[in-house]
Short mmCIF file of C-alpha atoms (C1' of nucleotides) in Angstrom, two decimals:
data_model
loop_
_atom_site.label_atom_id
_atom_site.label_comp_id
_atom_site.label_asym_id
_atom_site.label_seq_id
_atom_site.Cartn_x
_atom_site.Cartn_y
_atom_site.Cartn_z
CA MET A 1 -22.72 -129.23 35.80
CA ARG A 2 -22.74 -130.53 39.32
CA LYS A 3 -22.60 -128.23 42.33
CA VAL A 4 -24.58 -125.24 41.51
CA ALA A 5 -25.60 -122.88 44.34
CA GLU A 6 -29.20 -123.31 45.68
CA SER A 7 -29.55 -119.56 45.16
CA THR A 8 -28.93 -119.80 41.57
CA ILE A 9 -31.54 -122.53 41.18
CA ARG A 10 -34.05 -120.36 43.02
CA ARG A 11 -33.43 -117.56 40.59
CA LEU A 12 -33.75 -119.80 37.56
CA SER A 13 -37.33 -120.70 38.69
CA LEU A 14 -37.94 -117.03 39.03
CA TYR A 15 -36.54 -116.41 35.44
CA LEU A 16 -38.78 -119.12 34.15
CA ARG A 17 -41.79 -117.53 35.61
CA LEU A 18 -41.06 -114.28 33.95
CA LEU A 19 -40.06 -115.87 30.65
CA GLU A 20 -43.42 -117.59 30.60
CA GLU A 21 -45.06 -114.09 31.09
CA PHE A 22 -43.02 -112.83 28.23
CA GLU A 23 -43.95 -115.62 26.17
CA GLY A 24 -47.77 -115.07 26.92
CA GLN A 25 -46.89 -111.33 25.70
CA GLY A 26 -45.59 -112.71 22.38
CA ILE A 27 -42.12 -111.33 23.06
CA ALA A 28 -39.62 -113.34 21.10
CA THR A 29 -36.29 -112.33 22.64
CA VAL A 30 -35.28 -110.93 25.92
CA SER A 31 -31.84 -109.49 27.21
CA SER A 32 -30.33 -110.27 30.61
CA GLY A 33 -31.13 -106.79 31.61
CA ALA A 34 -34.77 -107.18 30.94
CA LEU A 35 -34.98 -110.56 32.91
CA ALA A 36 -32.93 -109.08 35.77
CA GLY A 37 -35.02 -105.96 36.06
CA ARG A 38 -38.28 -107.73 37.04
CA GLY A 39 -36.60 -110.47 38.96
CA GLY A 40 -34.64 -108.13 41.51
CA THR A 41 -31.27 -108.91 40.25
CA THR A 42 -28.49 -107.81 37.82
CA SER A 43 -27.88 -108.63 34.27
CA ALA A 44 -24.35 -110.11 35.23
CA GLN A 45 -26.18 -112.34 37.66
CA VAL A 46 -28.51 -113.54 35.16
CA ARG A 47 -25.84 -114.16 32.62
CA LYS A 48 -23.71 -116.02 35.20
CA ASP A 49 -26.69 -118.22 36.45
CA LEU A 50 -27.46 -119.18 32.81
CA SER A 51 -23.73 -119.83 31.94
CA PHE A 52 -23.58 -122.73 34.55
CA PHE A 53 -25.78 -124.80 32.07
CA GLY A 54 -24.75 -123.67 28.66
CA SER A 55 -24.86 -120.45 26.38
CA PHE A 56 -28.37 -119.90 25.34
CA GLY A 57 -28.11 -116.40 24.09
CA LYS A 58 -27.02 -114.56 21.00
CA ARG A 59 -24.66 -111.80 21.48
CA GLY A 60 -25.79 -108.48 20.34
CA LEU A 61 -29.50 -109.84 20.47
CA GLY A 62 -30.44 -111.47 23.83
CA TYR A 63 -32.17 -114.81 24.58
CA PRO A 64 -34.86 -116.57 22.58
CA VAL A 65 -37.76 -116.68 24.99
CA LEU A 66 -39.30 -119.94 23.79
CA GLU A 67 -35.94 -121.69 23.64
CA LEU A 68 -34.99 -120.48 27.10
CA VAL A 69 -38.21 -121.62 28.63
CA ALA A 70 -37.62 -125.17 27.36
CA HIS A 71 -34.06 -125.13 28.41
CA LEU A 72 -35.02 -123.99 32.06
CA ARG A 73 -37.84 -126.40 32.31
CA GLY A 74 -35.38 -129.28 31.46
CA ILE A 75 -32.59 -127.98 33.99
CA LEU A 76 -35.24 -127.68 36.68
CA GLY A 77 -36.78 -131.03 35.79
CA LEU A 78 -40.08 -129.45 35.12
CA ASP A 79 -40.65 -131.27 31.62
CA ARG A 80 -42.49 -134.11 33.55
CA ARG A 81 -45.17 -134.27 36.47
CA TYR A 82 -44.39 -135.49 39.80
CA ARG A 83 -46.63 -137.41 42.30
CA VAL A 84 -46.73 -136.05 45.74
CA ALA A 85 -47.86 -137.74 49.00
CA MET A 86 -49.23 -135.15 51.64
CA ILE A 87 -48.64 -136.46 55.18
CA GLY A 88 -50.86 -134.62 57.62
CA ALA A 89 -54.39 -133.58 56.99
CA GLY A 90 -54.39 -130.56 59.24
CA LYS A 91 -54.60 -126.91 58.50
CA ILE A 92 -51.57 -126.71 56.40
CA GLY A 93 -51.87 -129.87 54.71
CA SER A 94 -55.48 -128.96 53.77
CA ALA A 95 -54.41 -125.66 52.32
CA LEU A 96 -51.70 -127.16 50.30
CA VAL A 97 -53.81 -130.03 48.78
CA GLN A 98 -56.25 -127.42 47.51
CA TYR A 99 -53.51 -124.90 46.26
CA ARG A 100 -53.82 -124.74 42.60
CA GLY A 101 -50.30 -123.54 41.99
CA PHE A 102 -48.92 -127.03 42.74
CA ARG A 103 -50.92 -128.76 40.07
CA GLN A 104 -50.35 -125.79 37.65
CA ARG A 105 -46.60 -126.36 38.06
CA GLY A 106 -46.65 -129.99 37.65
CA PHE A 107 -47.05 -131.42 41.15
CA ASP A 108 -50.20 -133.73 41.53
CA VAL A 109 -51.16 -134.71 45.17
CA ALA A 110 -51.49 -138.52 44.75
CA ALA A 111 -52.28 -139.44 48.49
CA ILE A 112 -53.05 -137.83 51.78
CA PHE A 113 -52.43 -139.39 55.14
CA ASP A 114 -53.27 -138.65 58.71
CA VAL A 115 -53.44 -140.41 62.07
CA ASP A 116 -56.74 -139.02 63.12
CA PRO A 117 -59.67 -141.69 62.70
CA ALA A 118 -62.09 -138.63 62.54
CA LYS A 119 -60.21 -137.62 59.27
CA ILE A 120 -59.39 -141.05 57.84
CA GLY A 121 -61.84 -141.87 55.15
CA LYS A 122 -62.99 -138.19 54.47
CA ALA A 123 -62.90 -137.20 50.91
CA TRP A 124 -60.60 -134.14 50.35
CA ASN A 125 -60.54 -132.60 46.83
CA GLY A 126 -61.20 -135.93 45.09
CA LEU A 127 -58.83 -137.85 47.27
CA THR A 128 -59.62 -140.06 50.38
CA VAL A 129 -57.53 -139.42 53.53
CA GLN A 130 -55.72 -142.43 54.38
CA ASP A 131 -54.47 -144.10 57.56
CA ILE A 132 -50.69 -143.32 58.02
CA ALA A 133 -50.53 -146.99 58.85
CA ALA A 134 -50.92 -147.67 55.15
CA LEU A 135 -48.16 -145.33 54.09
CA GLU A 136 -45.69 -147.89 52.83
CA GLU A 137 -48.30 -149.82 50.87
CA VAL A 138 -49.96 -146.69 49.40
CA VAL A 139 -46.58 -144.91 48.50
CA LYS A 140 -45.62 -147.80 46.42
CA ALA A 141 -48.76 -148.36 44.71
CA GLU A 142 -49.31 -144.70 43.80
CA LYS A 143 -45.67 -144.42 42.56
CA VAL A 144 -45.01 -141.30 44.77
CA ASP A 145 -41.96 -139.15 43.80
CA MET A 146 -42.03 -136.64 46.73
CA ALA A 147 -43.55 -136.00 50.03
CA VAL A 148 -44.67 -133.03 51.88
CA VAL A 149 -44.63 -133.36 55.64
CA ALA A 150 -47.19 -131.31 57.38
CA THR A 151 -47.34 -133.03 60.73
CA PRO A 152 -46.90 -132.03 64.44
CA PRO A 153 -43.16 -131.46 65.19
CA ASP A 154 -42.58 -134.60 67.18
CA VAL A 155 -43.74 -137.13 64.55
CA ALA A 156 -41.83 -135.38 61.42
CA GLN A 157 -38.67 -137.21 62.11
CA PRO A 158 -40.05 -140.79 62.22
CA ILE A 159 -42.39 -140.12 59.37
CA ALA A 160 -39.27 -138.84 57.30
CA ASP A 161 -37.50 -142.08 58.39
CA ARG A 162 -40.27 -144.15 56.99
CA LEU A 163 -40.31 -142.12 53.85
CA VAL A 164 -36.52 -142.55 53.36
CA ALA A 165 -36.86 -146.31 54.03
CA LEU A 166 -39.42 -146.31 51.12
CA GLY A 167 -36.92 -144.73 48.88
CA ILE A 168 -38.29 -141.25 48.65
CA LYS A 169 -35.63 -138.87 47.78
CA ALA A 170 -37.26 -135.37 48.18
CA ILE A 171 -39.17 -134.12 50.96
CA LEU A 172 -40.90 -130.65 51.66
CA ASN A 173 -41.15 -130.24 55.43
CA PHE A 174 -43.55 -127.67 57.10
CA ALA A 175 -42.96 -129.13 60.58
CA PRO A 176 -41.11 -126.56 62.62
CA VAL A 177 -38.15 -128.95 63.35
CA GLN A 178 -34.82 -129.68 61.72
CA ILE A 179 -35.09 -133.16 60.01
CA THR A 180 -32.10 -135.52 59.41
CA VAL A 181 -31.82 -137.73 56.45
CA PRO A 182 -29.05 -139.45 54.44
CA ASP A 183 -26.90 -137.61 52.10
CA ASP A 184 -28.85 -138.74 48.94
CA VAL A 185 -32.10 -137.34 50.18
CA VAL A 186 -33.07 -133.85 49.92
CA VAL A 187 -35.10 -131.89 52.46
CA LYS A 188 -36.46 -128.43 52.08
CA THR A 189 -37.89 -127.00 55.34
CA VAL A 190 -40.41 -124.23 55.33
CA ASN A 191 -40.79 -122.81 58.77
CA LEU A 192 -43.50 -120.22 58.91
CA ALA A 193 -42.74 -118.99 62.53
CA LEU A 194 -39.15 -118.56 61.58
CA GLU A 195 -39.97 -116.38 58.80
CA LEU A 196 -42.02 -114.11 61.05
CA GLU A 197 -38.97 -114.06 63.38
CA THR A 198 -36.88 -112.75 60.69
CA LEU A 199 -39.25 -110.04 60.34
CA SER A 200 -39.48 -109.51 64.05
CA TYR A 201 -35.60 -108.94 63.99
CA ALA A 202 -35.79 -106.48 61.23
CA LEU A 203 -38.51 -104.46 62.79
CA THR A 204 -36.53 -104.37 65.96
CA ASN A 205 -33.06 -103.54 64.69
CA ARG A 206 -33.67 -100.22 62.68
CA MET B 1 -24.29 -104.55 65.72
CA ARG B 2 -25.82 -103.72 62.36
CA LYS B 3 -25.26 -105.88 59.13
CA VAL B 4 -25.68 -109.31 60.53
CA ALA B 5 -26.39 -111.88 57.82
CA GLU B 6 -29.96 -113.13 57.40
CA SER B 7 -28.57 -116.83 57.66
CA THR B 8 -27.27 -115.89 61.11
CA ILE B 9 -30.60 -114.69 62.27
CA ARG B 10 -32.33 -117.75 60.95
CA ARG B 11 -30.10 -119.95 62.96
CA LEU B 12 -30.54 -117.77 66.05
CA SER B 13 -34.31 -118.68 65.78
CA LEU B 14 -33.35 -122.24 65.56
CA TYR B 15 -31.15 -122.07 68.57
CA LEU B 16 -33.81 -120.46 70.49
CA ARG B 17 -36.23 -123.26 69.80
CA LEU B 18 -33.52 -125.80 70.86
CA LEU B 19 -32.61 -123.90 74.01
CA GLU B 20 -36.43 -123.69 74.97
CA GLU B 21 -36.54 -127.51 74.62
CA PHE B 22 -33.39 -127.86 76.98
CA GLU B 23 -35.14 -125.32 79.38
CA GLY B 24 -38.21 -127.61 79.47
CA GLN B 25 -35.84 -130.61 80.34
CA GLY B 26 -34.35 -128.60 83.14
CA ILE B 27 -30.93 -128.38 81.60
CA ALA B 28 -29.05 -125.39 83.01
CA THR B 29 -25.99 -125.12 80.71
CA VAL B 30 -25.36 -125.99 77.09
CA SER B 31 -22.16 -126.06 75.03
CA SER B 32 -21.87 -124.72 71.39
CA GLY B 33 -21.40 -128.25 70.36
CA ALA B 34 -24.77 -129.55 71.88
CA LEU B 35 -26.54 -126.56 70.27
CA ALA B 36 -24.86 -127.24 66.95
CA GLY B 37 -25.62 -130.97 66.96
CA ARG B 38 -29.28 -130.79 66.82
CA GLY B 39 -29.38 -127.63 64.83
CA GLY B 40 -27.60 -128.98 61.80
CA THR B 41 -24.53 -126.68 61.98
CA THR B 42 -21.06 -126.66 63.68
CA SER B 43 -20.02 -125.47 67.09
CA ALA B 44 -17.80 -122.79 65.49
CA GLN B 45 -20.76 -121.44 63.61
CA VAL B 46 -22.82 -121.34 66.77
CA ARG B 47 -20.10 -119.34 68.63
CA LYS B 48 -19.61 -116.97 65.72
CA ASP B 49 -23.27 -116.27 65.34
CA LEU B 50 -23.59 -115.58 68.95
CA SER B 51 -20.55 -113.39 69.07
CA PHE B 52 -21.97 -110.94 66.79
CA PHE B 53 -24.34 -109.87 69.75
CA GLY B 54 -22.02 -110.31 72.82
CA SER B 55 -20.38 -112.99 74.79
CA PHE B 56 -22.89 -115.01 76.62
CA GLY B 57 -21.04 -118.11 77.54
CA LYS B 58 -18.50 -119.14 80.24
CA ARG B 59 -15.25 -120.71 78.85
CA GLY B 60 -14.94 -124.21 80.06
CA LEU B 61 -18.54 -124.46 80.79
CA GLY B 62 -20.90 -123.44 78.22
CA TYR B 63 -23.85 -121.25 77.88
CA PRO B 64 -26.62 -120.62 80.72
CA VAL B 65 -29.73 -121.91 79.04
CA LEU B 66 -32.02 -119.43 80.76
CA GLU B 67 -29.89 -116.53 80.13
CA LEU B 68 -29.32 -117.23 76.64
CA VAL B 69 -32.93 -117.71 75.77
CA ALA B 70 -33.71 -114.20 77.31
CA HIS B 71 -30.86 -112.76 75.22
CA LEU B 72 -31.95 -114.42 72.12
CA ARG B 73 -35.67 -113.46 72.68
CA GLY B 74 -34.24 -109.71 73.07
CA ILE B 75 -32.18 -109.87 69.88
CA LEU B 76 -34.83 -111.26 67.77
CA GLY B 77 -37.46 -109.00 69.20
CA LEU B 78 -39.61 -111.67 70.58
CA ASP B 79 -39.85 -110.02 74.14
CA ARG B 80 -43.16 -108.43 72.86
CA ARG B 81 -46.23 -109.52 70.89
CA TYR B 82 -46.97 -108.48 67.33
CA ARG B 83 -50.31 -107.64 65.83
CA VAL B 84 -50.67 -109.18 62.31
CA ALA B 85 -53.19 -108.31 59.64
CA MET B 86 -53.94 -111.21 57.27
CA ILE B 87 -54.85 -110.08 53.74
CA GLY B 88 -56.65 -112.83 51.82
CA ALA B 89 -59.03 -115.29 53.41
CA GLY B 90 -58.34 -118.14 50.78
CA LYS B 91 -56.87 -121.62 51.42
CA ILE B 92 -53.37 -120.41 52.74
CA GLY B 93 -54.84 -117.34 54.70
CA SER B 94 -57.24 -119.67 56.45
CA ALA B 95 -54.62 -122.19 57.43
CA LEU B 96 -52.25 -119.47 58.72
CA VAL B 97 -55.01 -117.77 60.70
CA GLN B 98 -55.67 -121.11 62.38
CA TYR B 99 -52.05 -121.98 62.83
CA ARG B 100 -51.29 -122.24 66.68
CA GLY B 101 -47.54 -121.71 66.03
CA PHE B 102 -48.05 -118.12 65.30
CA ARG B 103 -49.86 -117.24 68.56
CA GLN B 104 -47.47 -119.45 70.48
CA ARG B 105 -44.49 -117.36 69.32
CA GLY B 106 -45.95 -113.93 69.91
CA PHE B 107 -47.88 -113.20 66.71
CA ASP B 108 -51.52 -112.38 67.01
CA VAL B 109 -53.81 -112.13 63.98
CA ALA B 110 -55.56 -108.79 64.53
CA ALA B 111 -57.69 -108.67 61.41
CA ILE B 112 -58.42 -110.53 58.23
CA PHE B 113 -59.45 -109.19 54.86
CA ASP B 114 -60.83 -110.37 51.65
CA VAL B 115 -62.52 -108.87 48.55
CA ASP B 116 -65.00 -111.71 48.20
CA PRO B 117 -68.57 -110.66 49.45
CA ALA B 118 -69.25 -114.28 50.12
CA LYS B 119 -66.39 -114.30 52.69
CA ILE B 120 -66.87 -110.87 54.16
CA GLY B 121 -68.75 -110.86 57.52
CA LYS B 122 -68.02 -114.53 58.13
CA ALA B 123 -66.29 -115.30 61.54
CA TRP B 124 -63.07 -117.08 61.44
CA ASN B 125 -61.34 -118.10 64.50
CA GLY B 126 -63.01 -115.55 66.53
CA LEU B 127 -62.39 -112.76 64.07
CA THR B 128 -64.68 -111.28 61.30
CA VAL B 129 -63.48 -111.35 57.90
CA GLN B 130 -63.52 -107.72 56.73
CA ASP B 131 -63.84 -105.88 53.43
CA ILE B 132 -60.47 -105.12 51.98
CA ALA B 133 -61.91 -101.52 51.32
CA ALA B 134 -61.74 -100.90 55.02
CA LEU B 135 -57.97 -101.87 55.11
CA GLU B 136 -56.78 -98.36 55.99
CA GLU B 137 -59.31 -97.75 58.59
CA VAL B 138 -58.87 -101.22 60.56
CA VAL B 139 -55.07 -101.34 60.33
CA LYS B 140 -54.93 -98.04 61.99
CA ALA B 141 -57.67 -98.94 64.61
CA GLU B 142 -56.09 -102.13 65.32
CA LYS B 143 -52.56 -100.95 65.59
CA VAL B 144 -51.27 -103.54 63.32
CA ASP B 145 -47.53 -104.15 63.17
CA MET B 146 -47.08 -106.58 60.30
CA ALA B 147 -48.97 -107.94 57.44
CA VAL B 148 -49.30 -111.25 55.67
CA VAL B 149 -50.12 -111.12 52.14
CA ALA B 150 -52.09 -114.24 50.96
CA THR B 151 -53.73 -112.98 47.82
CA PRO B 152 -53.71 -114.02 44.26
CA PRO B 153 -50.43 -112.73 42.50
CA ASP B 154 -52.01 -109.81 40.53
CA VAL B 155 -53.24 -107.93 43.54
CA ALA B 156 -50.24 -108.54 45.73
CA GLN B 157 -48.19 -105.52 44.59
CA PRO B 158 -51.08 -102.91 44.85
CA ILE B 159 -51.89 -104.46 48.43
CA ALA B 160 -48.29 -104.05 49.42
CA ASP B 161 -48.36 -100.39 48.16
CA ARG B 162 -51.38 -99.67 50.27
CA LEU B 163 -49.62 -101.32 53.32
CA VAL B 164 -46.53 -99.32 52.79
CA ALA B 165 -48.63 -96.19 52.60
CA LEU B 166 -50.19 -96.94 55.96
CA GLY B 167 -46.70 -97.15 57.55
CA ILE B 168 -46.44 -101.01 57.74
CA LYS B 169 -42.66 -101.95 57.84
CA ALA B 170 -42.92 -105.74 57.62
CA ILE B 171 -44.54 -107.89 55.23
CA LEU B 172 -44.67 -111.80 54.86
CA ASN B 173 -45.60 -112.52 51.25
CA PHE B 174 -47.26 -115.93 50.08
CA ALA B 175 -48.19 -114.65 46.76
CA PRO B 176 -45.90 -116.06 43.96
CA VAL B 177 -44.57 -112.77 42.86
CA GLN B 178 -41.65 -110.53 43.66
CA ILE B 179 -42.97 -107.48 45.56
CA THR B 180 -41.14 -104.10 45.44
CA VAL B 181 -41.14 -102.01 48.47
CA PRO B 182 -38.97 -98.93 49.79
CA ASP B 183 -35.73 -99.61 51.50
CA ASP B 184 -37.05 -99.19 55.10
CA VAL B 185 -39.67 -101.96 54.58
CA VAL B 186 -38.97 -105.53 54.87
CA VAL B 187 -40.60 -108.25 52.77
CA LYS B 188 -40.05 -111.98 53.08
CA THR B 189 -41.48 -114.04 50.24
CA VAL B 190 -42.46 -117.64 50.82
CA ASN B 191 -43.06 -119.13 47.48
CA LEU B 192 -44.21 -122.67 47.73
CA ALA B 193 -44.04 -123.75 44.11
CA LEU B 194 -40.50 -122.41 44.19
CA GLU B 195 -39.59 -124.71 46.88
CA LEU B 196 -41.11 -127.64 45.17
CA GLU B 197 -39.02 -126.63 41.93
CA THR B 198 -35.80 -126.75 43.97
CA LEU B 199 -36.67 -130.27 45.08
CA SER B 200 -37.46 -131.15 41.37
CA TYR B 201 -34.10 -129.87 40.40
CA ALA B 202 -32.33 -131.90 43.09
CA LEU B 203 -34.21 -135.02 41.93
CA THR B 204 -33.33 -134.48 38.45
CA ASN B 205 -29.80 -133.97 38.85
CA ARG B 206 -28.24 -136.78 40.82
"C1'" DG C 1 -9.30 -130.58 80.72
"C1'" DT C 2 -13.05 -128.22 78.65
"C1'" DT C 3 -15.13 -124.86 76.10
"C1'" DT C 4 -15.62 -119.97 74.66
"C1'" DG C 5 -14.36 -116.04 71.71
"C1'" DT C 6 -12.13 -114.36 67.66
"C1'" DG C 7 -8.53 -113.12 64.33
"C1'" DA C 8 -6.83 -115.43 60.13
"C1'" DA C 9 -7.50 -118.73 56.34
"C1'" DA C 10 -10.43 -120.96 53.25
"C1'" DC C 11 -14.44 -121.12 50.70
"C1'" DG C 12 -18.21 -119.49 47.97
"C1'" DA C 13 -21.15 -116.10 45.58
"C1'" DT C 14 -21.57 -111.80 43.34
"C1'" DT C 15 -19.90 -107.89 40.65
"C1'" DC C 16 -16.93 -106.12 37.37
"C1'" DA C 17 -15.11 -105.38 33.03
"C1'" DC C 18 -14.00 -106.60 28.68
"C1'" DA C 19 -13.10 -109.67 24.57
"C1'" DG C 20 -15.77 -111.67 21.19
"C1'" DC C 21 -19.71 -112.52 18.48
"C1'" DT C 22 -24.08 -110.75 15.81
"C1'" DA D 1 -23.50 -100.59 18.20
"C1'" DG D 2 -25.52 -104.02 21.53
"C1'" DC D 3 -25.45 -107.84 24.25
"C1'" DT D 4 -23.48 -112.27 25.72
"C1'" DG D 5 -20.08 -115.18 28.11
"C1'" DT D 6 -16.52 -115.45 31.28
"C1'" DG D 7 -12.08 -114.87 33.89
"C1'" DA D 8 -10.58 -111.83 37.55
"C1'" DA D 9 -11.55 -108.95 41.34
"C1'" DT D 10 -14.32 -108.19 45.23
"C1'" DC D 11 -17.24 -109.11 48.75
"C1'" DG D 12 -19.31 -112.04 52.27
"C1'" DT D 13 -19.77 -116.27 54.91
"C1'" DT D 14 -18.00 -120.33 57.09
"C1'" DT D 15 -14.27 -123.00 58.97
"C1'" DC D 16 -9.88 -123.36 61.27
"C1'" DA D 17 -7.17 -122.95 65.00
"C1'" DC D 18 -5.61 -121.37 69.22
"C1'" DA D 19 -4.92 -118.15 73.28
"C1'" DA D 20 -7.61 -117.02 77.13
"C1'" DA D 21 -11.07 -118.12 80.89
"C1'" DC D 22 -12.97 -121.38 83.89
#
DNA sequence: GTTTGTGAAACGATTCACAGCT
DNA sequence: AGCTGTGAATCGTTTCACAAAC
């Protein structure tokens, strides 16, 4: 089961969302074609993606919605909640902390950090912004599972190093720099300017 | 020159950022290896990526930093500024409007829209939040090039339809839904929950 | 001697197509 | 008859390796 492409995982997330919609509509069974249609892919792709993890469907019938939802939650590790540390109480950090989608999908912000004395001590969405100096202490006490790095680019790497030293194995990085970590740590970088630049390229080359 | 992989374009953006750093340090020439090192890729990849667009280097020497910066800006369409409409003055919209990285890299927010009467008329970063009803009128008057959709999921598709009807060809979508548009329109979706879910998967399967 | 530019090889992901189950 | 599960074929991307340029 090791070594599944990231693109496959992203599609599984997408299928899960669609299945939850189907579930809400009381639909009991769904075919690979139906899942593909609204997910922007093909039925063969859906079947291949699922087949990496088992055979969940019935030939001639399709996939039982409820069961498949449960399986996908298990595969994606979404049958539990995660405690997230937000590093950086700037614009992006602020937006993310308040973003309901995170909590809805099982991710709870357990602590917020910043360097700015003007921000430290302020209450934010029920949490107090803490001094980044207390990172080690608080991350341990709060049993943090993941970190979101929303800092200026120059401190992203040193912060990541401290997180890695603390044993954090998953980092979502919004700083516009590449972060280097050991092999057993996963970093996903979301670079907003980069996304706009791919659009700029597409606009230019038509 | 048509049909270059998106992964290539994303790396070009990355190279551009690194080259700008080198430029700031007064470094005149850089090898593919040096570009690769800090960009998380290989020298062969760098050379291949660049070779899609021309040959910019000197054998035995490397690439002239200033020239390559200019070339990459041209390739990515970053030798001009873009006028961006922000749809949705919620948390994410607010963070993005204030995000300096956008303006720094040539993207100016030209208008902000919302449906909420409590928000309409408020000044934000020098711009007044406008009624979404005025979308058509304002987008034309402001000569908008691109749109950022930061709305609740249920209105993302109808908004995208109106943008497409207005002739907008590039949309950056932060709503957690798949948006369907004609072939000549580019949509990039950034789904924050999805990114966390790929981390959850990685954490679970080790 | 160093480093580019690029065909060729290797690798990885998607699509095809069909046997097998319901 | 309908739809899954999956090997085989196809397509696309990355890596290799080396001749050519400096």
